[in-house]
């Protein structure tokens, strides 16, 4: 068979014939993955130099077979079918979760349970952590390649996550059904020529048929839920709560919500944990409008009474809320959702502690600095608490001294801006956030940190803030720092224009924090064209075992 491993190699007619035969079958074999792009996309090349973008978790140095899903003029999109060979230098790590498993991989850890099906939520588990950071460094550099052609950029060494396991303080599980006993064979047969080949790959183990699953959405098939028993990215305590609640829900006799029929009770389970406070919040999302029968209603009441009286939950869970979502959208909360406090205060508290950083910094006066936050069921908070402490402290060191106020255009519940004020950066804080509930949290967080008199928060899209709140013009006159931590899609064009106009009026620093280096690089290039100066990018790893990476830049 044709091996498509090298570039620029002269090919005989028979090789070209085999190559086109593969294209006709939409199967490409023996591709060598030479790099990873943002999104965890593996990159290989065809003999003519055309790129192949591969989804599915292939790592650099892997030799893979793929199925073509789209053929473009300059590139081909493909899904991973089988990994024939992997780079052993990368694979000296150890899987942290029994659900890191794929029927398409040949080289599996023998300690993994062979009856489990992989959720594929964190594909880099078996890669050693140093290699993970190196790959993320390359992802950042690739994102800024266009701007790097125009000017020199310093790419600072990535700041590692304090924890590589159990680092998430929030996780969302979904209830659902997963019926694909026959479907698994149909799909697999497209890749293997016979039933014998199929069985040799062990596919029969992974065909499941369940009416009660609690886990994660299957990648590429959102309507299916992969059942799991534990997750390696959350703490042991959170896993114990998950396991206990799963058993209670399954034993209740109530059905999971089916997206196709819109029948059933259980929809989602969210667990939030205060890492520095040891508080936990459970949010159970249910649909109760379709419990028409008296028997089903009785089962619900019995289940709720059992939850309330459960001694384990009383000991381990600080507060329990139930979200009643009878809408069609498969999300924890929408406009139709009613959140009711089932037990406790309905929210928990967390803090960010910067004391250890200050004690180790000779330029800082030794003083305990702790910033407190209220976390409600819908609050946004960085999912890696200890990583957030490093992220914010790194940003503070990059900012240095400023004069004037801080304008935070995507302030959320105020985590970044209030941390800056508490540490002594900025005189006052003006926070702008589109989510009204986040602004309520931000105002409360300012109050419990003694910063209420120095903070002003408004609920508005950043690009419309001056239209909605003209009084902001006066508060912005003394701006010394603008903070932007936008969603993945980056800055709205009107925000770019606003920042450019603001630069013509005032001298300020611009702190850009992003979880998407692609859109960050695009925005910074536009800002540089508008007269901002830009020198360096700092990566901070908040998401070990995944391709995600946070980046920080300070523009002048």
Coordinates of C-alpha atoms in Angstrom, one line a residue:
X1 CA 0.0 0.0 0.0
X2 CA 1.1 3.6 -0.6
X3 CA 2.8 5.3 2.3
X4 CA 2.3 9.1 2.3
X5 CA 4.9 9.9 4.8
X6 CA 7.3 12.2 2.9
X7 CA 7.0 15.4 1.1
X8 CA 8.6 16.2 -2.3
X9 CA 9.3 12.5 -3.1
X10 CA 9.1 11.5 -6.8
X11 CA 6.2 9.1 -7.3
X12 CA 5.8 6.3 -9.9
X13 CA 2.6 5.9 -11.9
X14 CA 1.5 3.0 -9.7
X15 CA 1.9 5.1 -6.6
X16 CA -0.2 7.9 -8.1
X17 CA -2.8 5.4 -9.1
X18 CA -2.9 4.0 -5.6
X19 CA -3.1 7.5 -4.2
X20 CA -6.1 8.5 -6.3
X21 CA -7.7 5.2 -5.5
X22 CA -7.5 6.1 -1.8
X23 CA -9.1 9.5 -2.5
X24 CA -11.9 7.8 -4.4
X25 CA -12.5 5.6 -1.3
X26 CA -12.0 8.6 0.9
X27 CA -9.5 6.6 2.9
X28 CA -5.9 7.9 3.3
X29 CA -3.4 5.5 4.8
X30 CA 0.0 6.0 6.3
X31 CA -0.1 9.7 6.8
X32 CA 2.6 11.2 9.1
X33 CA 1.3 13.9 11.5
X34 CA 4.1 16.5 11.7
X35 CA 2.5 19.2 13.9
X36 CA -0.6 20.1 16.0
X37 CA -2.7 23.2 15.4
X38 CA -5.1 25.0 17.8
X39 CA -8.1 22.9 18.4
X40 CA -5.9 19.7 18.7
X41 CA -6.0 19.4 14.9
X42 CA -3.2 17.1 13.6
X43 CA -1.5 18.3 10.4
X44 CA -0.1 16.0 7.7
X45 CA 0.7 16.5 4.0
X46 CA -0.3 14.7 0.8
X47 CA 2.4 14.1 -1.9
X48 CA 1.3 17.2 -3.8
X49 CA 1.9 19.3 -0.7
X50 CA -1.8 19.8 0.2
X51 CA -2.4 19.8 3.9
X52 CA -4.6 17.3 5.7
X53 CA -6.3 18.6 8.8
X54 CA -7.0 15.6 11.1
X55 CA -9.6 15.5 13.9
X56 CA -9.5 12.8 16.5
X57 CA -6.4 13.1 18.7
X58 CA -3.4 12.2 16.5
X59 CA -0.1 13.5 17.9
X60 CA 3.1 14.7 16.1
X61 CA 5.2 11.8 14.9
X62 CA 2.1 9.5 14.6
X63 CA 1.5 7.5 11.4
X64 CA -2.3 7.3 10.9
X65 CA -5.1 6.2 8.6
X66 CA -7.8 8.8 8.1
X67 CA -11.2 9.2 6.4
X68 CA -11.7 12.3 4.2
X69 CA -14.8 14.2 5.1
X70 CA -14.2 17.4 3.0
X71 CA -11.8 18.2 0.2
X72 CA -11.0 21.9 -0.3
X73 CA -8.8 23.6 -2.8
X74 CA -5.9 24.0 -0.4
X75 CA -6.5 21.4 2.2
X76 CA -8.4 18.2 3.1
X77 CA -10.4 17.7 6.3
X78 CA -10.3 14.2 7.7
X79 CA -11.2 12.1 10.8
X80 CA -8.8 9.8 12.5
X81 CA -9.5 6.1 11.8
X82 CA -6.5 4.3 13.2
X83 CA -3.1 5.1 14.7
X84 CA -0.5 2.8 13.2
X85 CA 2.5 4.2 15.0
X86 CA 3.1 6.8 17.7
X87 CA 6.1 8.8 18.8
X88 CA 7.4 7.0 22.0
X89 CA 9.2 10.2 23.2
X90 CA 5.8 11.9 23.7
X91 CA 4.1 8.9 25.3
X92 CA 5.9 8.6 28.6
X93 CA 2.9 9.9 30.6
X94 CA 0.2 7.8 32.2
X95 CA -3.6 8.0 31.6
X96 CA -5.3 9.5 34.6
X97 CA -8.7 8.2 33.7
X98 CA -10.1 4.8 32.7
X99 CA -12.2 6.5 30.1
X100 CA -9.2 7.5 28.1
X101 CA -9.8 4.7 25.6
X102 CA -10.4 4.4 21.9
X103 CA -11.2 1.4 19.7
X104 CA -9.1 3.0 17.0
X105 CA -5.8 3.0 18.9
X106 CA -3.5 0.0 18.7
X107 CA -1.2 0.9 21.6
X108 CA -3.4 0.8 24.7
X109 CA -2.4 0.9 28.3
X110 CA -3.1 -2.7 29.6
X111 CA -4.2 -1.3 32.9
X112 CA -7.2 0.4 31.3
X113 CA -10.5 -1.4 31.6
X114 CA -11.2 -2.8 28.1
X115 CA -15.0 -2.6 28.5
X116 CA -15.0 1.1 28.9
X117 CA -15.7 3.4 26.0
X118 CA -13.6 6.6 25.8
X119 CA -15.2 10.0 26.2
X120 CA -12.1 11.6 24.4
X121 CA -12.5 14.8 26.4
X122 CA -8.8 15.1 27.2
X123 CA -6.8 13.4 24.5
X124 CA -3.3 14.2 25.7
X125 CA -3.3 12.1 28.9
X126 CA -0.7 9.6 27.9
X127 CA 1.7 12.4 26.8
X128 CA 4.2 13.5 29.4
X129 CA 3.5 17.0 30.7
X130 CA 6.7 18.6 29.4
X131 CA 5.8 17.5 25.9
X132 CA 2.3 18.9 26.4
X133 CA 3.7 22.3 27.3
X134 CA 6.1 22.2 24.3
X135 CA 3.2 21.5 21.9
X136 CA 1.2 24.3 23.4
X137 CA 4.2 26.6 22.9
X138 CA 4.1 25.7 19.2
X139 CA 0.4 26.3 19.0
X140 CA 0.9 29.8 20.3
X141 CA 3.8 30.5 17.9
X142 CA 1.7 29.2 14.9
X143 CA -1.2 31.5 15.9
X144 CA 1.1 34.5 15.7
X145 CA 3.1 33.5 12.6
X146 CA 1.6 36.3 10.4
X147 CA 2.4 39.1 12.9
X148 CA 5.8 37.5 13.5
X149 CA 6.7 38.2 9.9
X150 CA 6.2 41.9 10.5
X151 CA 7.9 42.3 13.9
X152 CA 9.9 40.5 16.5
X153 CA 7.8 38.7 19.2
X154 CA 9.1 37.3 22.4
X155 CA 7.3 34.0 23.3
X156 CA 7.9 33.5 27.0
X157 CA 8.1 30.0 28.5
X158 CA 4.7 28.7 29.4
X159 CA 3.6 28.8 33.1
X160 CA 2.7 25.3 34.1
X161 CA -0.6 24.4 35.9
X162 CA 0.0 23.7 39.7
X163 CA -2.1 20.6 39.3
X164 CA -2.2 18.2 36.3
X165 CA -4.9 16.0 37.8
X166 CA -8.1 16.9 39.6
X167 CA -7.7 20.6 38.7
X168 CA -11.2 21.5 37.5
X169 CA -13.5 23.2 40.0
X170 CA -16.6 22.8 37.8
X171 CA -17.9 20.0 35.7
X172 CA -21.1 19.4 33.8
X173 CA -22.5 15.9 33.2
X174 CA -25.4 15.2 30.9
X175 CA -28.1 12.5 31.2
X176 CA -29.1 10.7 28.1
X177 CA -29.6 7.5 26.1
X178 CA -27.0 5.8 23.9
X179 CA -28.4 3.1 21.6
X180 CA -25.9 2.1 19.0
X181 CA -25.5 -1.7 19.3
X182 CA -25.9 -2.2 15.6
X183 CA -24.7 1.3 14.7
X184 CA -21.2 0.6 16.0
X185 CA -20.8 -2.3 13.7
X186 CA -22.1 -0.4 10.7
X187 CA -19.7 2.4 11.1
X188 CA -16.7 0.2 11.8
X189 CA -17.4 -2.0 8.8
X190 CA -16.8 1.0 6.6
X191 CA -13.2 0.9 7.7
X192 CA -12.5 -2.8 7.9
X193 CA -13.2 -5.2 5.1
X194 CA -14.6 -8.2 7.1
X195 CA -16.3 -9.3 10.2
X196 CA -13.0 -10.9 11.3
X197 CA -11.2 -7.6 10.9
X198 CA -13.9 -5.9 12.9
X199 CA -13.7 -8.4 15.8
X200 CA -9.9 -8.3 15.6
X201 CA -10.1 -4.5 16.4
X202 CA -12.2 -5.4 19.5
X203 CA -15.0 -3.2 18.4
X204 CA -17.6 -5.5 19.9
X205 CA -16.6 -4.4 23.3
X206 CA -17.5 -0.8 22.7
X207 CA -21.0 -1.3 21.2
X208 CA -23.4 -0.3 24.0
X209 CA -27.1 -0.1 24.5
X210 CA -28.3 1.9 27.5
X211 CA -31.4 3.8 28.5
X212 CA -29.7 5.5 31.5
X213 CA -26.3 7.2 30.8
X214 CA -24.7 10.0 32.8
X215 CA -21.5 11.4 31.3
X216 CA -20.4 13.5 28.4
X217 CA -21.7 14.2 24.9
X218 CA -20.2 11.9 22.3
X219 CA -17.8 13.9 20.1
X220 CA -19.4 14.4 16.7
X221 CA -22.8 13.1 17.8
X222 CA -24.2 15.5 20.3
X223 CA -27.4 13.6 20.9
X224 CA -25.6 10.6 22.4
X225 CA -24.2 10.5 25.9
X226 CA -21.1 8.4 26.8
X227 CA -21.7 6.9 30.2
X228 CA -18.8 7.4 32.6
X229 CA -18.0 6.3 36.2
X230 CA -15.4 9.0 37.1
X231 CA -13.4 11.9 35.6
X232 CA -9.7 12.4 36.1
X233 CA -10.0 16.2 35.8
X234 CA -12.0 16.7 39.0
X235 CA -11.1 16.0 42.6
X236 CA -11.7 12.8 44.5
X237 CA -14.4 14.5 46.5
X238 CA -16.3 15.7 43.4
X239 CA -16.0 12.2 41.9
X240 CA -17.5 10.6 45.1
X241 CA -20.4 13.1 44.9
X242 CA -20.9 12.3 41.2
X243 CA -20.9 8.5 41.8
X244 CA -23.3 8.8 44.8
X245 CA -25.8 11.0 42.9
X246 CA -25.6 8.9 39.8
X247 CA -26.7 5.8 41.8
X248 CA -29.5 7.7 43.5
X249 CA -30.8 9.0 40.2
X250 CA -30.6 5.6 38.5
X251 CA -32.4 3.9 41.4
X252 CA -35.2 6.5 41.4
X253 CA -37.1 4.9 38.6
X254 CA -37.3 8.3 36.8
X255 CA -36.2 8.4 33.2
X256 CA -33.5 10.5 31.6
X257 CA -34.7 13.3 29.3
X258 CA -34.7 12.2 25.6
X259 CA -33.9 15.0 23.1
X260 CA -35.9 13.3 20.4
X261 CA -39.1 12.6 22.3
X262 CA -38.8 15.5 24.8
X263 CA -39.8 13.0 27.5
X264 CA -38.0 12.2 30.7
X265 CA -36.9 13.9 33.9
X266 CA -33.1 14.1 34.4
X267 CA -31.2 16.5 32.1
X268 CA -27.9 17.7 33.6
X269 CA -25.8 17.5 36.7
X270 CA -23.3 20.2 37.6
X271 CA -20.8 20.1 40.4
X272 CA -18.9 23.2 41.6
X273 CA -16.2 23.1 44.2
X274 CA -14.5 25.9 46.2
X275 CA -10.9 24.6 46.1
X276 CA -9.6 27.0 48.7
X277 CA -12.8 26.9 50.8
X278 CA -13.8 23.2 50.5
X279 CA -17.4 24.2 49.8
X280 CA -19.4 22.4 47.1
X281 CA -22.5 23.2 45.1
X282 CA -24.6 20.7 43.2
X283 CA -27.0 21.8 40.5
X284 CA -29.4 19.1 39.2
X285 CA -31.2 20.1 36.0
X286 CA -34.6 18.4 35.4
X287 CA -37.7 18.6 33.3
X288 CA -40.9 18.0 35.2
X289 CA -43.7 19.1 33.0
X290 CA -44.1 15.8 31.3
X291 CA -44.6 13.7 34.5
X292 CA -48.2 13.2 33.6
X293 CA -48.9 10.0 35.6
X294 CA -49.6 9.9 39.3
X295 CA -47.0 7.1 39.6
X296 CA -44.2 9.3 38.0
X297 CA -45.1 12.2 40.3
X298 CA -44.9 10.0 43.3
X299 CA -41.5 8.7 42.2
X300 CA -40.3 12.4 41.8
X301 CA -41.5 13.2 45.4
X302 CA -39.9 10.1 46.8
X303 CA -36.6 10.9 45.0
X304 CA -36.5 14.5 46.3
X305 CA -37.2 13.4 49.8
X306 CA -34.4 10.8 49.6
X307 CA -32.0 13.5 48.3
X308 CA -32.9 15.8 51.2
X309 CA -32.4 13.1 53.9
X310 CA -29.3 11.6 52.4
X311 CA -26.5 11.7 55.1
X312 CA -23.6 11.6 52.6
X313 CA -24.9 14.6 50.6
X314 CA -25.6 16.5 53.9
X315 CA -22.0 16.0 54.9
X316 CA -20.3 16.6 51.5
X317 CA -22.5 19.1 49.7
X318 CA -22.7 22.7 51.0
X319 CA -25.7 23.7 48.9
X320 CA -28.0 21.9 46.5
X321 CA -30.1 23.6 43.8
X322 CA -32.5 22.2 41.3
X323 CA -32.9 23.8 37.8
X324 CA -36.3 23.2 36.3
X325 CA -35.8 23.4 32.6
X326 CA -38.8 22.4 30.5
X327 CA -37.5 24.1 27.3
X328 CA -36.2 22.3 24.2
X329 CA -32.7 23.7 24.4
X330 CA -30.2 21.1 25.8
X331 CA -28.4 23.5 28.1
X332 CA -28.3 23.7 31.9
X333 CA -30.0 27.1 31.9
X334 CA -32.0 29.2 29.4
X335 CA -34.6 31.9 29.7
X336 CA -37.3 29.3 30.7
X337 CA -35.2 27.8 33.5
X338 CA -36.3 28.3 37.1
X339 CA -33.6 27.7 39.7
X340 CA -34.8 26.7 43.2
X341 CA -32.6 26.3 46.2
X342 CA -33.2 22.8 47.5
X343 CA -30.8 22.9 50.5
X344 CA -28.3 25.4 51.8
X345 CA -27.7 29.0 50.7
X346 CA -27.9 28.4 47.0
X347 CA -24.3 29.5 46.4
X348 CA -20.8 28.9 47.6
X349 CA -17.7 31.0 48.2
X350 CA -14.2 30.7 46.8
X351 CA -11.1 32.9 47.1
X352 CA -7.9 33.5 45.2
X353 CA -4.9 33.7 47.5
X354 CA -1.9 35.6 46.3
X355 CA 0.1 35.5 49.5
X356 CA 2.5 32.8 48.4
X357 CA 3.4 34.8 45.3
X358 CA 4.0 38.0 47.3
X359 CA 6.2 36.2 49.9
X360 CA 8.4 34.9 47.1
X361 CA 8.6 38.2 45.3
X362 CA 11.4 40.5 46.7
X363 CA 9.7 43.5 45.0
X364 CA 6.5 43.2 46.9
X365 CA 5.7 44.0 50.5
X366 CA 4.9 40.9 52.5
X367 CA 1.2 41.1 53.1
X368 CA -1.6 38.5 52.9
X369 CA -3.8 39.2 49.9
X370 CA -6.9 37.1 49.5
X371 CA -9.8 38.0 47.1
X372 CA -13.2 36.5 47.9
X373 CA -15.9 35.5 45.4
X374 CA -19.5 34.4 45.6
X375 CA -20.2 31.6 43.1
X376 CA -23.9 31.1 42.2
X377 CA -25.2 28.3 40.0
X378 CA -24.8 30.5 36.8
X379 CA -21.6 32.4 37.8
X380 CA -18.5 32.3 35.5
X381 CA -15.3 31.5 37.4
X382 CA -12.0 30.2 36.1
X383 CA -12.3 26.4 36.1
X384 CA -8.8 25.9 37.5
X385 CA -8.6 27.8 40.8
X386 CA -4.9 27.3 41.5
X387 CA -4.1 28.0 37.9
X388 CA -6.2 31.2 38.0
X389 CA -4.0 32.5 40.9
X390 CA -0.9 32.0 38.7
X391 CA -2.7 33.5 35.7
X392 CA -3.7 36.6 37.4
X393 CA -0.4 37.0 39.3
X394 CA 1.5 36.6 36.0
X395 CA -0.7 39.3 34.4
X396 CA -0.1 41.6 37.3
X397 CA 3.6 41.3 37.0
X398 CA 3.5 42.0 33.3
X399 CA 1.3 45.1 33.8
X400 CA 3.6 46.7 36.4
X401 CA 2.7 50.1 37.7
X402 CA -0.1 52.2 36.3
X403 CA -1.7 55.5 37.0
X404 CA -5.5 55.9 36.9
X405 CA -8.5 53.6 36.8
X406 CA -9.0 50.1 35.4
X407 CA -11.6 49.5 32.7
X408 CA -12.6 45.8 32.4
X409 CA -14.7 45.3 29.2
X410 CA -15.5 41.6 29.8
X411 CA -15.5 41.6 33.6
X412 CA -17.7 38.6 34.4
X413 CA -18.2 38.4 38.2
X414 CA -15.2 40.8 38.6
X415 CA -12.5 38.2 39.2
X416 CA -9.7 39.9 37.3
X417 CA -10.5 43.5 38.0
X418 CA -11.2 43.1 41.8
X419 CA -7.9 41.1 42.1
X420 CA -6.0 44.0 40.5
X421 CA -7.6 46.5 42.9
X422 CA -6.9 44.3 45.9
X423 CA -3.3 43.9 44.9
X424 CA -2.9 47.7 44.4
X425 CA -3.2 48.1 40.7
X426 CA -5.6 50.9 39.8
X427 CA -7.5 53.5 41.8
X428 CA -11.0 52.5 40.7
X429 CA -12.6 49.8 38.6
X430 CA -15.2 50.1 35.9
X431 CA -16.6 46.7 34.8
X432 CA -18.7 46.0 31.8
X433 CA -20.4 42.6 31.2
X434 CA -23.2 41.5 28.9
X435 CA -24.6 38.9 31.4
X436 CA -26.8 40.6 34.0
X437 CA -26.5 37.8 36.6
X438 CA -22.7 38.2 36.5
X439 CA -22.9 41.9 37.2
X440 CA -25.0 41.1 40.3
X441 CA -22.3 38.7 41.4
X442 CA -19.6 41.3 40.6
X443 CA -21.3 44.0 42.8
X444 CA -21.6 41.5 45.7
X445 CA -17.9 40.5 45.3
X446 CA -16.8 44.1 45.4
X447 CA -18.8 44.5 48.6
X448 CA -17.3 41.4 50.4
X449 CA -13.8 42.6 49.5
X450 CA -14.3 46.1 50.8
X451 CA -14.1 47.5 47.3
X452 CA -17.7 48.6 46.8
X453 CA -16.8 52.3 46.9
X454 CA -14.1 51.9 44.3
X455 CA -16.1 49.7 41.8
X456 CA -18.8 50.5 39.2
X457 CA -20.3 47.7 37.2
X458 CA -22.8 47.9 34.2
X459 CA -24.6 45.2 32.3
X460 CA -24.0 45.9 28.6
X461 CA -22.3 44.5 25.5
X462 CA -18.8 46.0 25.4
X463 CA -19.4 47.4 21.9
X464 CA -22.5 49.3 23.1
X465 CA -21.5 50.4 26.6
X466 CA -21.3 54.2 25.8
X467 CA -24.7 54.1 24.1
X468 CA -26.3 52.3 27.0
X469 CA -24.4 54.1 29.7
X470 CA -23.2 57.6 28.6
X471 CA -22.1 58.3 32.2
X472 CA -19.2 55.9 31.6
X473 CA -17.4 58.6 29.5
X474 CA -16.6 60.6 32.7
X475 CA -15.3 57.5 34.6
X476 CA -13.1 56.5 31.7
X477 CA -11.3 59.8 31.5
X478 CA -8.8 58.7 34.1
X479 CA -8.2 55.3 32.6
X480 CA -4.7 53.8 33.1
X481 CA -5.4 50.1 32.2
X482 CA -8.0 48.4 29.9
X483 CA -8.6 44.7 30.5
X484 CA -10.0 42.5 27.8
X485 CA -10.7 38.8 28.4
X486 CA -13.2 38.2 25.6
X487 CA -15.1 35.0 24.6
X488 CA -13.4 32.5 22.1
X489 CA -14.5 34.5 19.1
X490 CA -12.4 37.5 20.2
X491 CA -13.2 41.2 20.0
X492 CA -16.1 42.7 18.2
X493 CA -14.9 45.1 15.4
X494 CA -16.6 48.0 17.2
X495 CA -14.5 47.2 20.3
X496 CA -11.3 47.4 18.2
X497 CA -12.5 50.8 16.9
X498 CA -13.3 52.0 20.4
X499 CA -9.9 51.0 21.8
X500 CA -8.2 52.8 18.8
X501 CA -10.2 56.0 19.5
X502 CA -9.5 55.7 23.2
X503 CA -5.8 55.5 22.5
X504 CA -5.9 58.8 20.7
X505 CA -7.2 60.5 23.9
X506 CA -5.5 58.8 26.8
X507 CA -2.2 56.9 27.6
X508 CA -3.0 53.5 29.0
X509 CA -1.9 49.9 29.0
X510 CA -4.0 47.2 27.5
X511 CA -4.1 43.7 29.1
X512 CA -5.4 41.0 26.7
X513 CA -6.1 37.6 28.2
X514 CA -7.5 34.9 25.9
X515 CA -8.2 31.2 25.8
X516 CA -8.0 31.3 21.9
X517 CA -4.6 32.3 20.6
X518 CA -6.0 32.4 17.0
X519 CA -8.5 35.2 17.6
X520 CA -6.1 36.9 20.0
X521 CA -3.4 37.1 17.3
X522 CA -5.9 38.4 14.8
X523 CA -7.1 41.1 17.2
X524 CA -3.6 42.1 18.3
X525 CA -2.6 42.5 14.6
X526 CA -5.5 44.9 14.1
X527 CA -4.6 46.8 17.3
X528 CA -1.0 47.1 16.2
X529 CA -2.3 48.6 12.9
X530 CA -4.2 51.1 15.0
X531 CA -1.0 52.2 16.8
X532 CA -0.7 49.9 19.8
X533 CA 2.8 48.5 20.6
X534 CA 3.1 44.8 21.2
X535 CA 6.2 42.8 22.2
X536 CA 5.5 39.5 23.9
X537 CA 3.1 36.6 24.6
X538 CA 2.9 34.6 27.8
X539 CA 1.2 31.3 27.8
X540 CA -0.3 29.9 31.0
X541 CA -1.5 26.3 31.1
X542 CA -5.0 26.1 32.7
X543 CA -6.1 22.9 31.0
X544 CA -3.6 20.0 31.3
X545 CA -4.2 17.0 29.0
X546 CA -6.1 19.1 26.5
X547 CA -5.0 21.4 23.6
X548 CA -6.4 24.5 25.4
X549 CA -4.1 27.3 26.5
X550 CA -4.5 30.7 28.0
X551 CA -2.4 33.6 26.7
X552 CA -1.5 37.0 28.2
X553 CA -0.2 40.1 26.4
X554 CA 0.2 43.7 27.6
X555 CA 0.1 46.3 24.8
X556 CA 1.1 49.9 25.1

